[in-house]
Amino acid sequence: MIRSFLTVSTGTLASRLLGFARDSMIAALLGTGAVADAFLAAFQLVNVVRRLLSEGALNAALIPAWLRIRERGGEKAAAAFAGRVLGTVSAALIGISIVIALLMPLIITVIAPGFLGSGTLDLAVQNARLMLPYLAFAGPVTVLMGLLNAQGRFALTAFSPLLFNIALIAAIAALLFGHADAVFAAWMLATTVGLAGLLQLLMLLSQRSARLATPLRATFDKEMRGFFAKAVPGMIASSGPQWLMVAGAIIASATPSAVSWLYFANRLIELPLGIVGVAMGTVLVPELTRAVASCDRNAVAHAESRALELATGLALPATLGLIVLAEPIVRLLFEHGAFGAGDSAATAHALKWLALGLPAHVLIKALSPAFYARSDTMTPLLATAKGFVIAVALAVLLGHFFGATGIAASIAAGAWSSALALLRKGTTEFGFSVDAAARKRLPRIVLAAAVMGALLWLTAGFIPAGSYGVIRFIALGLQIAAGIAVYGLLLHILSVASWREAVSALKRPRH
């Protein structure tokens, strides 16, 4: 499981790093004005769709169902089921895309009510409609990726999302080189989003992954209706962080540039959340499904314990690092071109509060597979809905007094509400299994992360306030590298992990 986790995490890390390059270039190209707010509001809608369909979300329903059918009827029955899922999802998403295109002014008004009565609304509608082809391509891409994950083939699905960011980076580079007008640049980027989805689909088809889903049929029979009744709640629940950001954007749209500040701050949260969260959804669901189906309590405990250790071990130091180093990181990544020093300060303040919710987001990703493996997708959905309502209610209050910073704090509170709801329900229903090794390691991981955070805080003043370019990059890089080194050393000293254990875990077993 750790080897598969590392494969998915590495692909996600590469995609997120390219995402940073993409967003840094978007900041330089569009800045934080009305054009940027319009584009990012539309892009956020696409990102929610991406999380609804991809990054492990569909695994919650597809993988358990596919594994059960293969167990009962063999490979041919599983392929026929997958073919019906692929055909039905593709047909449904084409129809949904057409309906959304017609209703786009209403949808943008709902997710960004502050745009109403201004030219920003028209720009956002235009950008969102140009991005819609991505929705039609994302459906079949997600089904094919889920089928590969069910067979334990994680490498292709882990690295195919890189194409999305590569396509956008190439388009932004061309627009920056050509000194394109901001409105025209936003239109071109929106068009590229749809083309990026097509590239992902063509890449998967080139690997003959479509043979896993044959014959291809679109049908809404009883079996398909039952599948979607399980899939839709799981897909919505798996996109909890994005729904919370939508909640924040709804309130932030009334404040100029607030949507942009929150978006760029959240991009930094997406790096550790993606590394841990996507791997959890991709690897842990099939692992737990097999363990639960075989009634192997030891295997369930092992999977849940290792997942909790990995999640805590990666999320906690990331949280502390983002809080302590928020401003220098934001300045280094985004303070270029039209993105000024005031934007950096506002984005950094929002980032500090958003980071407080990162452990909760990761905890949700670690807890939810235990429900999905038992074919329960409603409980995570209800927990997500609870967090969304709390985030909106608090954002209305705190956003009025503290602006984007208050909205960021509301999003963090919503995440913790969802995590605690899942923890309470799971403990009551079936009890989460944590083995003796995890009970020993978890407090030591927390201690190591706390010491690392204290070290970063003590050395935060070493980065020169007025430094730019290479000096800023080197100073921040050395500080982060020192923090990682100290954290790794402490994990070794506290007997949480050793190099020998890590290498042993990553070796392929001999058959």
Short mmCIF file of C-alpha atoms in Angstrom, two decimals:
data_model
loop_
_atom_site.label_atom_id
_atom_site.label_comp_id
_atom_site.label_asym_id
_atom_site.label_seq_id
_atom_site.Cartn_x
_atom_site.Cartn_y
_atom_site.Cartn_z
CA MET A 1 0.00 0.00 0.00
CA ILE A 2 2.86 2.38 0.82
CA ARG A 3 4.46 1.77 -2.58
CA SER A 4 1.17 2.53 -4.36
CA PHE A 5 0.65 5.53 -2.09
CA LEU A 6 4.07 6.87 -3.07
CA THR A 7 3.36 6.39 -6.78
CA VAL A 8 0.11 8.36 -6.60
CA SER A 9 1.63 10.98 -4.30
CA THR A 10 4.58 11.54 -6.63
CA GLY A 11 2.28 12.06 -9.61
CA THR A 12 0.08 14.40 -7.58
CA LEU A 13 3.12 16.33 -6.33
CA ALA A 14 4.34 16.81 -9.88
CA SER A 15 0.88 17.97 -10.96
CA ARG A 16 0.58 20.38 -8.02
CA LEU A 17 4.04 21.86 -8.66
CA LEU A 18 3.05 22.46 -12.26
CA GLY A 19 -0.15 23.95 -10.86
CA PHE A 20 1.91 26.44 -8.87
CA ALA A 21 3.81 27.43 -11.99
CA ARG A 22 0.47 27.77 -13.81
CA ASP A 23 -1.10 29.93 -11.09
CA SER A 24 2.00 32.08 -10.71
CA MET A 25 1.80 32.77 -14.43
CA ILE A 26 -1.96 33.44 -14.23
CA ALA A 27 -1.26 35.96 -11.44
CA ALA A 28 1.34 37.69 -13.61
CA LEU A 29 -0.97 37.65 -16.63
CA LEU A 30 -4.30 38.69 -15.07
CA GLY A 31 -3.42 40.20 -11.66
CA THR A 32 -6.33 40.39 -9.16
CA GLY A 33 -8.81 42.74 -10.83
CA ALA A 34 -12.24 42.14 -12.37
CA VAL A 35 -10.92 40.03 -15.26
CA ALA A 36 -9.00 37.78 -12.86
CA ASP A 37 -11.98 37.47 -10.50
CA ALA A 38 -14.22 36.49 -13.43
CA PHE A 39 -11.77 33.92 -14.79
CA LEU A 40 -10.99 32.39 -11.38
CA ALA A 41 -14.68 32.15 -10.43
CA ALA A 42 -15.31 30.20 -13.66
CA PHE A 43 -12.13 28.16 -13.17
CA GLN A 44 -13.18 27.30 -9.62
CA LEU A 45 -16.40 25.86 -11.04
CA VAL A 46 -14.31 23.64 -13.34
CA ASN A 47 -12.09 22.64 -10.42
CA VAL A 48 -15.13 21.48 -8.46
CA VAL A 49 -16.15 19.36 -11.46
CA ARG A 50 -12.61 17.96 -11.66
CA ARG A 51 -12.77 16.90 -8.01
CA LEU A 52 -16.32 15.55 -8.39
CA LEU A 53 -15.17 13.26 -11.18
CA SER A 54 -11.45 12.76 -10.76
CA GLU A 55 -8.70 12.54 -8.14
CA GLY A 56 -10.13 9.41 -6.54
CA ALA A 57 -13.69 10.69 -6.09
CA LEU A 58 -15.39 8.17 -8.39
CA ASN A 59 -13.35 5.37 -6.81
CA ALA A 60 -15.73 5.55 -3.85
CA ALA A 61 -18.49 3.85 -5.86
CA LEU A 62 -16.86 2.42 -9.00
CA ILE A 63 -14.07 0.34 -7.45
CA PRO A 64 -16.12 -1.53 -4.80
CA ALA A 65 -18.86 -2.30 -7.38
CA TRP A 66 -16.37 -3.39 -10.08
CA LEU A 67 -14.44 -5.64 -7.65
CA ARG A 68 -17.64 -7.32 -6.42
CA ILE A 69 -18.85 -8.01 -9.98
CA ARG A 70 -15.47 -9.39 -11.04
CA GLU A 71 -15.45 -11.62 -7.96
CA ARG A 72 -18.92 -13.01 -8.78
CA GLY A 73 -18.95 -13.06 -12.60
CA GLY A 74 -15.36 -12.83 -13.77
CA GLU A 75 -13.46 -10.41 -16.03
CA LYS A 76 -16.05 -10.42 -18.83
CA ALA A 77 -18.92 -9.41 -16.53
CA ALA A 78 -16.76 -6.68 -14.95
CA ALA A 79 -15.83 -5.31 -18.39
CA ALA A 80 -19.49 -5.26 -19.45
CA PHE A 81 -20.44 -3.38 -16.28
CA ALA A 82 -17.61 -0.90 -16.84
CA GLY A 83 -18.74 -0.43 -20.45
CA ARG A 84 -22.23 0.53 -19.29
CA VAL A 85 -20.78 2.93 -16.71
CA LEU A 86 -18.48 4.53 -19.29
CA GLY A 87 -21.20 4.92 -21.90
CA THR A 88 -23.80 6.20 -19.44
CA VAL A 89 -21.44 8.69 -17.78
CA SER A 90 -20.33 10.03 -21.17
CA ALA A 91 -23.89 10.46 -22.46
CA ALA A 92 -25.09 12.03 -19.22
CA LEU A 93 -22.25 14.54 -19.06
CA ILE A 94 -22.80 15.70 -22.65
CA GLY A 95 -26.43 16.42 -21.80
CA ILE A 96 -25.51 18.07 -18.50
CA SER A 97 -22.95 20.28 -20.27
CA ILE A 98 -25.61 21.57 -22.65
CA VAL A 99 -28.00 22.36 -19.79
CA ILE A 100 -25.26 24.07 -17.77
CA ALA A 101 -24.29 26.21 -20.78
CA LEU A 102 -27.88 27.47 -21.04
CA LEU A 103 -28.14 28.12 -17.28
CA MET A 104 -24.63 29.54 -16.85
CA PRO A 105 -25.70 33.15 -16.00
CA LEU A 106 -27.85 31.80 -13.16
CA ILE A 107 -25.10 29.43 -11.95
CA ILE A 108 -22.45 32.17 -11.88
CA THR A 109 -24.89 34.46 -10.05
CA VAL A 110 -25.35 31.76 -7.39
CA ILE A 111 -21.64 31.06 -6.87
CA ALA A 112 -20.59 34.74 -7.17
CA PRO A 113 -23.59 36.93 -6.26
CA GLY A 114 -21.30 39.93 -5.83
CA PHE A 115 -20.79 39.99 -9.62
CA LEU A 116 -24.47 40.77 -10.23
CA GLY A 117 -25.02 44.08 -12.01
CA SER A 118 -21.41 44.41 -13.19
CA GLY A 119 -19.44 43.50 -16.29
CA THR A 120 -17.59 40.89 -14.23
CA LEU A 121 -20.66 38.63 -14.41
CA ASP A 122 -20.64 38.63 -18.22
CA LEU A 123 -16.92 37.87 -18.30
CA ALA A 124 -17.33 34.97 -15.86
CA VAL A 125 -20.22 33.50 -17.90
CA GLN A 126 -18.20 33.70 -21.12
CA ASN A 127 -15.16 32.06 -19.53
CA ALA A 128 -17.22 29.30 -17.90
CA ARG A 129 -18.96 28.42 -21.18
CA LEU A 130 -15.63 28.18 -22.98
CA MET A 131 -14.41 25.75 -20.29
CA LEU A 132 -17.47 23.46 -20.50
CA PRO A 133 -16.06 20.97 -23.08
CA TYR A 134 -13.76 19.82 -20.30
CA LEU A 135 -16.79 18.41 -18.48
CA ALA A 136 -17.65 16.09 -21.38
CA PHE A 137 -14.08 14.75 -21.59
CA ALA A 138 -13.56 14.45 -17.83
CA GLY A 139 -16.28 11.80 -17.44
CA PRO A 140 -14.75 9.05 -19.60
CA VAL A 141 -11.26 9.98 -18.35
CA THR A 142 -12.37 9.41 -14.76
CA VAL A 143 -14.03 6.05 -15.44
CA LEU A 144 -10.93 4.75 -17.26
CA MET A 145 -8.67 5.96 -14.46
CA GLY A 146 -10.89 4.29 -11.85
CA LEU A 147 -10.72 0.96 -13.70
CA LEU A 148 -6.93 1.15 -13.82
CA ASN A 149 -6.82 1.96 -10.09
CA ALA A 150 -9.07 -1.04 -9.31
CA GLN A 151 -6.45 -3.26 -10.94
CA GLY A 152 -3.64 -1.66 -8.94
CA ARG A 153 -2.24 0.19 -11.99
CA PHE A 154 -1.67 3.59 -10.40
CA ALA A 155 1.22 5.06 -12.40
CA LEU A 156 -0.70 6.13 -15.51
CA THR A 157 -3.60 7.59 -13.56
CA ALA A 158 -1.20 9.38 -11.21
CA PHE A 159 0.70 11.18 -13.98
CA SER A 160 -1.99 11.80 -16.64
CA PRO A 161 -3.32 14.95 -14.84
CA LEU A 162 0.03 16.60 -15.64
CA LEU A 163 -1.24 17.15 -19.19
CA PHE A 164 -3.90 19.55 -17.89
CA ASN A 165 -1.33 21.89 -16.35
CA ILE A 166 1.19 21.49 -19.16
CA ALA A 167 -1.39 22.62 -21.71
CA LEU A 168 -2.37 25.68 -19.65
CA ILE A 169 1.25 26.64 -18.95
CA ALA A 170 2.05 26.53 -22.66
CA ALA A 171 -0.95 28.74 -23.44
CA ILE A 172 -0.08 31.26 -20.68
CA ALA A 173 3.54 31.44 -21.84
CA ALA A 174 2.40 32.26 -25.36
CA LEU A 175 0.00 34.93 -24.09
CA LEU A 176 2.66 36.52 -21.86
CA PHE A 177 5.14 36.52 -24.72
CA GLY A 178 2.59 38.14 -27.00
CA HIS A 179 1.52 40.75 -24.38
CA ALA A 180 -2.12 39.76 -24.91
CA ASP A 181 -5.00 41.90 -23.64
CA ALA A 182 -6.32 40.57 -20.30
CA VAL A 183 -9.85 39.83 -21.54
CA PHE A 184 -8.58 38.05 -24.66
CA ALA A 185 -6.03 36.14 -22.56
CA ALA A 186 -8.78 34.91 -20.22
CA TRP A 187 -10.84 33.70 -23.20
CA MET A 188 -7.87 31.80 -24.64
CA LEU A 189 -7.08 30.17 -21.30
CA ALA A 190 -10.71 29.12 -20.88
CA THR A 191 -10.63 27.49 -24.33
CA THR A 192 -7.41 25.67 -23.45
CA VAL A 193 -9.09 24.07 -20.41
CA GLY A 194 -11.37 22.07 -22.71
CA LEU A 195 -8.48 21.06 -24.95
CA ALA A 196 -6.54 19.84 -21.88
CA GLY A 197 -9.38 17.44 -21.06
CA LEU A 198 -9.23 16.05 -24.61
CA LEU A 199 -5.46 15.47 -24.27
CA GLN A 200 -6.00 13.40 -21.10
CA LEU A 201 -8.62 11.24 -22.79
CA LEU A 202 -6.44 10.63 -25.86
CA MET A 203 -3.51 9.64 -23.65
CA LEU A 204 -5.58 7.03 -21.78
CA LEU A 205 -7.06 5.66 -25.01
CA SER A 206 -3.57 5.33 -26.50
CA GLN A 207 -2.78 2.86 -23.69
CA ARG A 208 -5.72 0.65 -24.76
CA SER A 209 -7.46 1.22 -21.44
CA ALA A 210 -10.84 1.25 -23.24
CA ARG A 211 -10.71 -2.55 -23.51
CA LEU A 212 -11.40 -2.64 -19.77
CA ALA A 213 -14.89 -1.29 -20.55
CA THR A 214 -16.47 -3.29 -23.37
CA PRO A 215 -18.98 -3.35 -24.93
CA LEU A 216 -19.70 0.38 -24.68
CA ARG A 217 -23.38 1.08 -23.91
CA ALA A 218 -25.43 3.93 -22.45
CA THR A 219 -28.27 2.64 -20.30
CA PHE A 220 -30.24 3.80 -17.29
CA ASP A 221 -31.44 0.38 -16.13
CA LYS A 222 -31.90 -0.67 -12.51
CA GLU A 223 -28.23 -1.62 -12.08
CA MET A 224 -27.02 1.74 -13.40
CA ARG A 225 -29.53 3.67 -11.30
CA GLY A 226 -28.31 1.80 -8.22
CA PHE A 227 -24.71 2.56 -9.13
CA PHE A 228 -25.33 6.28 -9.58
CA ALA A 229 -27.36 6.37 -6.35
CA LYS A 230 -24.13 5.32 -4.62
CA ALA A 231 -21.73 7.25 -6.85
CA VAL A 232 -23.23 10.74 -6.76
CA PRO A 233 -23.19 11.15 -2.94
CA GLY A 234 -19.63 9.81 -2.82
CA MET A 235 -18.46 12.13 -5.58
CA ILE A 236 -19.96 15.17 -3.85
CA ALA A 237 -18.51 14.15 -0.49
CA SER A 238 -15.04 13.55 -1.96
CA SER A 239 -15.05 17.13 -3.22
CA GLY A 240 -15.63 18.58 0.26
CA PRO A 241 -12.63 21.00 0.19
CA GLN A 242 -13.79 22.45 -3.12
CA TRP A 243 -17.38 22.89 -1.90
CA LEU A 244 -16.06 24.78 1.11
CA MET A 245 -14.07 27.04 -1.21
CA VAL A 246 -17.23 27.61 -3.25
CA ALA A 247 -18.98 28.60 -0.02
CA GLY A 248 -16.21 31.11 0.64
CA ALA A 249 -16.28 32.46 -2.91
CA ILE A 250 -20.04 33.06 -2.68
CA ILE A 251 -19.48 35.46 0.21
CA ALA A 252 -16.13 36.82 -1.04
CA SER A 253 -17.51 37.85 -4.44
CA ALA A 254 -18.95 41.01 -2.87
CA THR A 255 -15.42 42.23 -2.01
CA PRO A 256 -13.10 43.29 -4.87
CA SER A 257 -10.11 40.91 -5.34
CA ALA A 258 -11.20 38.68 -2.40
CA VAL A 259 -12.03 35.77 -4.74
CA SER A 260 -8.51 35.97 -6.19
CA TRP A 261 -6.82 36.17 -2.77
CA LEU A 262 -8.69 33.11 -1.52
CA TYR A 263 -8.04 31.21 -4.73
CA PHE A 264 -4.28 31.72 -4.65
CA ALA A 265 -4.12 30.96 -0.91
CA ASN A 266 -6.06 27.75 -1.44
CA ARG A 267 -3.68 26.67 -4.19
CA LEU A 268 -0.99 26.31 -1.51
CA ILE A 269 -3.34 24.21 0.62
CA GLU A 270 -4.01 22.00 -2.40
CA LEU A 271 -0.37 20.83 -2.56
CA PRO A 272 -0.24 18.80 0.69
CA LEU A 273 -3.95 18.03 0.52
CA GLY A 274 -3.55 16.63 -2.98
CA ILE A 275 -0.47 14.57 -2.11
CA VAL A 276 -2.24 12.93 0.83
CA GLY A 277 -5.90 13.19 -0.11
CA VAL A 278 -5.73 11.93 -3.69
CA ALA A 279 -3.55 9.01 -2.64
CA MET A 280 -6.02 8.15 0.13
CA GLY A 281 -8.95 8.10 -2.26
CA THR A 282 -7.04 6.20 -4.94
CA VAL A 283 -5.18 3.57 -2.89
CA LEU A 284 -7.07 3.16 0.38
CA VAL A 285 -10.55 2.51 -1.08
CA PRO A 286 -9.57 -0.71 -2.98
CA GLU A 287 -7.36 -1.80 -0.07
CA LEU A 288 -10.14 -1.44 2.49
CA THR A 289 -12.81 -2.86 0.16
CA ARG A 290 -10.87 -6.12 -0.15
CA ALA A 291 -10.24 -6.27 3.61
CA VAL A 292 -13.87 -5.58 4.53
CA ALA A 293 -15.19 -8.07 1.92
CA SER A 294 -12.96 -10.82 3.34
CA CYS A 295 -13.89 -9.89 6.96
CA ASP A 296 -10.17 -9.59 7.74
CA ARG A 297 -10.10 -7.35 10.81
CA ASN A 298 -6.30 -7.33 10.93
CA ALA A 299 -6.07 -6.14 7.32
CA VAL A 300 -8.66 -3.40 8.03
CA ALA A 301 -6.72 -2.26 11.09
CA HIS A 302 -3.43 -2.30 9.19
CA ALA A 303 -4.78 -0.24 6.27
CA GLU A 304 -6.52 2.32 8.49
CA SER A 305 -3.52 2.66 10.81
CA ARG A 306 -0.94 3.14 8.06
CA ALA A 307 -3.23 5.64 6.32
CA LEU A 308 -3.65 7.66 9.52
CA GLU A 309 0.11 7.67 10.14
CA LEU A 310 0.90 8.77 6.60
CA ALA A 311 -1.81 11.43 6.66
CA THR A 312 -0.68 12.87 9.99
CA GLY A 313 2.99 12.61 9.13
CA LEU A 314 2.57 14.66 5.95
CA ALA A 315 -0.28 17.04 6.81
CA LEU A 316 0.83 18.28 10.23
CA PRO A 317 4.29 19.59 9.28
CA ALA A 318 2.80 21.06 6.10
CA THR A 319 0.21 22.93 8.16
CA LEU A 320 2.80 24.42 10.50
CA GLY A 321 5.11 25.30 7.62
CA LEU A 322 2.38 27.12 5.69
CA ILE A 323 1.33 29.11 8.77
CA VAL A 324 4.87 30.19 9.69
CA LEU A 325 6.13 30.83 6.15
CA ALA A 326 2.89 32.07 4.57
CA GLU A 327 4.07 35.51 3.47
CA PRO A 328 7.52 34.61 2.03
CA ILE A 329 6.00 31.65 0.14
CA VAL A 330 3.21 33.78 -1.35
CA ARG A 331 5.62 36.55 -2.31
CA LEU A 332 8.00 34.10 -3.97
CA LEU A 333 5.31 32.30 -5.97
CA PHE A 334 2.84 35.01 -6.91
CA GLU A 335 4.27 38.53 -6.51
CA HIS A 336 5.06 39.13 -10.16
CA GLY A 337 3.62 41.33 -12.88
CA ALA A 338 0.12 42.54 -12.00
CA PHE A 339 0.16 40.78 -8.59
CA GLY A 340 1.44 43.38 -6.11
CA ALA A 341 2.73 43.52 -2.51
CA GLY A 342 -0.73 44.32 -1.13
CA ASP A 343 -2.11 41.23 -2.84
CA SER A 344 0.67 39.14 -1.29
CA ALA A 345 -0.13 40.37 2.21
CA ALA A 346 -3.87 39.71 1.84
CA THR A 347 -3.27 36.25 0.32
CA ALA A 348 -0.81 35.32 3.10
CA HIS A 349 -3.30 36.27 5.84
CA ALA A 350 -5.96 34.11 4.19
CA LEU A 351 -3.46 31.26 3.81
CA LYS A 352 -2.66 31.16 7.55
CA TRP A 353 -6.33 30.60 8.42
CA LEU A 354 -6.96 28.15 5.59
CA ALA A 355 -3.96 26.11 6.78
CA LEU A 356 -5.65 25.54 10.13
CA GLY A 357 -8.24 23.47 8.28
CA LEU A 358 -5.69 21.32 6.43
CA PRO A 359 -5.45 18.58 9.13
CA ALA A 360 -9.25 18.34 9.10
CA HIS A 361 -9.36 17.97 5.29
CA VAL A 362 -6.74 15.20 5.46
CA LEU A 363 -8.55 13.49 8.34
CA ILE A 364 -11.71 13.41 6.20
CA LYS A 365 -9.72 11.82 3.36
CA ALA A 366 -8.39 9.18 5.77
CA LEU A 367 -11.78 8.43 7.39
CA SER A 368 -14.08 8.46 4.35
CA PRO A 369 -12.70 5.28 2.67
CA ALA A 370 -13.84 3.27 5.70
CA PHE A 371 -17.42 4.24 4.79
CA TYR A 372 -16.95 3.83 1.03
CA ALA A 373 -15.56 0.31 1.50
CA ARG A 374 -18.83 -0.56 3.26
CA SER A 375 -20.87 0.95 0.36
CA ASP A 376 -21.92 3.88 2.57
CA THR A 377 -21.58 7.11 0.60
CA MET A 378 -24.37 9.00 2.35
CA THR A 379 -22.56 9.52 5.68
CA PRO A 380 -19.60 11.38 4.10
CA LEU A 381 -22.11 13.39 2.03
CA LEU A 382 -24.04 14.48 5.12
CA ALA A 383 -20.79 15.41 6.87
CA THR A 384 -19.77 17.52 3.85
CA ALA A 385 -23.19 19.22 3.79
CA LYS A 386 -22.89 20.06 7.49
CA GLY A 387 -19.47 21.63 6.97
CA PHE A 388 -20.75 23.62 3.98
CA VAL A 389 -23.66 25.10 5.95
CA ILE A 390 -21.40 26.03 8.87
CA ALA A 391 -18.83 27.60 6.52
CA VAL A 392 -21.47 29.75 4.81
CA ALA A 393 -23.04 30.87 8.09
CA LEU A 394 -19.71 31.82 9.63
CA ALA A 395 -18.45 33.45 6.41
CA VAL A 396 -21.44 35.80 6.36
CA LEU A 397 -20.58 36.92 9.90
CA LEU A 398 -16.76 36.87 9.87
CA GLY A 399 -16.49 38.08 6.28
CA HIS A 400 -18.41 41.22 7.22
CA PHE A 401 -15.90 42.11 9.95
CA PHE A 402 -12.62 40.61 8.69
CA GLY A 403 -13.01 40.28 4.91
CA ALA A 404 -11.15 37.47 3.12
CA THR A 405 -9.33 36.48 6.32
CA GLY A 406 -12.61 35.89 8.14
CA ILE A 407 -13.93 33.85 5.21
CA ALA A 408 -10.77 31.70 5.27
CA ALA A 409 -11.30 31.04 8.99
CA SER A 410 -14.90 30.03 8.24
CA ILE A 411 -13.73 27.51 5.64
CA ALA A 412 -11.35 25.95 8.19
CA ALA A 413 -14.17 25.73 10.75
CA GLY A 414 -16.41 24.01 8.19
CA ALA A 415 -13.70 21.43 7.50
CA TRP A 416 -13.30 20.59 11.19
CA SER A 417 -17.07 20.27 11.54
CA SER A 418 -17.15 17.68 8.74
CA ALA A 419 -14.17 15.75 10.13
CA LEU A 420 -15.63 15.52 13.64
CA ALA A 421 -19.00 14.41 12.25
CA LEU A 422 -17.32 11.55 10.35
CA LEU A 423 -15.22 10.55 13.35
CA ARG A 424 -18.25 10.46 15.63
CA LYS A 425 -20.38 8.47 13.17
CA GLY A 426 -17.65 5.95 12.34
CA THR A 427 -16.83 5.34 15.99
CA THR A 428 -20.51 4.69 16.71
CA GLU A 429 -21.24 2.51 13.65
CA PHE A 430 -18.23 0.21 13.33
CA GLY A 431 -15.29 1.69 15.26
CA PHE A 432 -12.09 2.75 13.55
CA SER A 433 -9.29 0.23 13.95
CA VAL A 434 -5.95 1.65 15.07
CA ASP A 435 -3.26 -0.92 15.87
CA ALA A 436 -0.65 -0.77 18.64
CA ALA A 437 2.09 0.50 16.30
CA ALA A 438 -0.02 3.52 15.28
CA ARG A 439 -0.91 4.34 18.89
CA LYS A 440 2.82 4.47 19.63
CA ARG A 441 3.86 6.39 16.53
CA LEU A 442 1.16 9.06 16.26
CA PRO A 443 2.13 11.06 19.41
CA ARG A 444 5.76 10.96 18.30
CA ILE A 445 4.84 12.25 14.84
CA VAL A 446 2.99 15.16 16.48
CA LEU A 447 6.03 15.92 18.66
CA ALA A 448 8.42 15.86 15.68
CA ALA A 449 6.16 18.19 13.69
CA ALA A 450 5.85 20.60 16.64
CA VAL A 451 9.64 20.83 17.02
CA MET A 452 10.01 21.42 13.28
CA GLY A 453 7.36 24.17 13.41
CA ALA A 454 9.15 25.85 16.32
CA LEU A 455 12.43 25.77 14.36
CA LEU A 456 10.79 27.41 11.35
CA TRP A 457 9.26 30.09 13.58
CA LEU A 458 12.62 30.87 15.21
CA THR A 459 14.37 31.20 11.85
CA ALA A 460 11.55 33.04 10.03
CA GLY A 461 13.31 36.39 10.49
CA PHE A 462 16.39 35.16 8.62
CA ILE A 463 14.76 35.84 5.25
CA PRO A 464 15.62 39.47 4.35
CA ALA A 465 12.43 41.55 4.17
CA GLY A 466 13.40 43.35 0.99
CA SER A 467 15.01 40.42 -0.77
CA TYR A 468 14.02 39.56 -4.32
CA GLY A 469 14.69 36.97 -6.96
CA VAL A 470 17.47 34.46 -6.40
CA ILE A 471 18.26 35.60 -2.83
CA ARG A 472 14.65 35.14 -1.70
CA PHE A 473 14.45 31.74 -3.43
CA ILE A 474 17.70 30.47 -1.86
CA ALA A 475 16.86 31.73 1.64
CA LEU A 476 13.37 30.21 1.65
CA GLY A 477 14.61 26.98 0.05
CA LEU A 478 17.31 26.54 2.70
CA GLN A 479 14.82 27.17 5.48
CA ILE A 480 12.33 24.61 4.13
CA ALA A 481 15.11 22.06 3.49
CA ALA A 482 16.37 22.50 7.06
CA GLY A 483 12.86 21.99 8.41
CA ILE A 484 12.42 18.79 6.39
CA ALA A 485 15.82 17.50 7.49
CA VAL A 486 15.10 18.15 11.17
CA TYR A 487 11.67 16.53 10.88
CA GLY A 488 13.12 13.42 9.21
CA LEU A 489 15.88 13.19 11.81
CA LEU A 490 13.39 13.44 14.66
CA LEU A 491 11.21 10.70 13.13
CA HIS A 492 14.31 8.50 13.08
CA ILE A 493 15.40 9.39 16.64
CA LEU A 494 11.89 8.83 17.99
CA SER A 495 11.76 5.41 16.24
CA VAL A 496 8.81 6.38 14.08
CA ALA A 497 10.56 5.35 10.85
CA SER A 498 14.01 4.38 9.61
CA TRP A 499 15.63 4.36 6.20
CA ARG A 500 15.80 0.55 6.29
CA GLU A 501 12.06 0.26 6.96
CA ALA A 502 11.25 2.81 4.25
CA VAL A 503 13.37 1.03 1.62
CA SER A 504 11.90 -2.34 2.65
CA ALA A 505 8.35 -1.01 2.33
CA LEU A 506 9.01 0.32 -1.16
CA LYS A 507 10.55 -2.89 -2.54
CA ARG A 508 8.33 -5.00 -4.74
CA PRO A 509 7.51 -8.36 -3.15
CA ARG A 510 9.01 -11.39 -4.88
CA HIS A 511 6.59 -14.01 -6.19
#
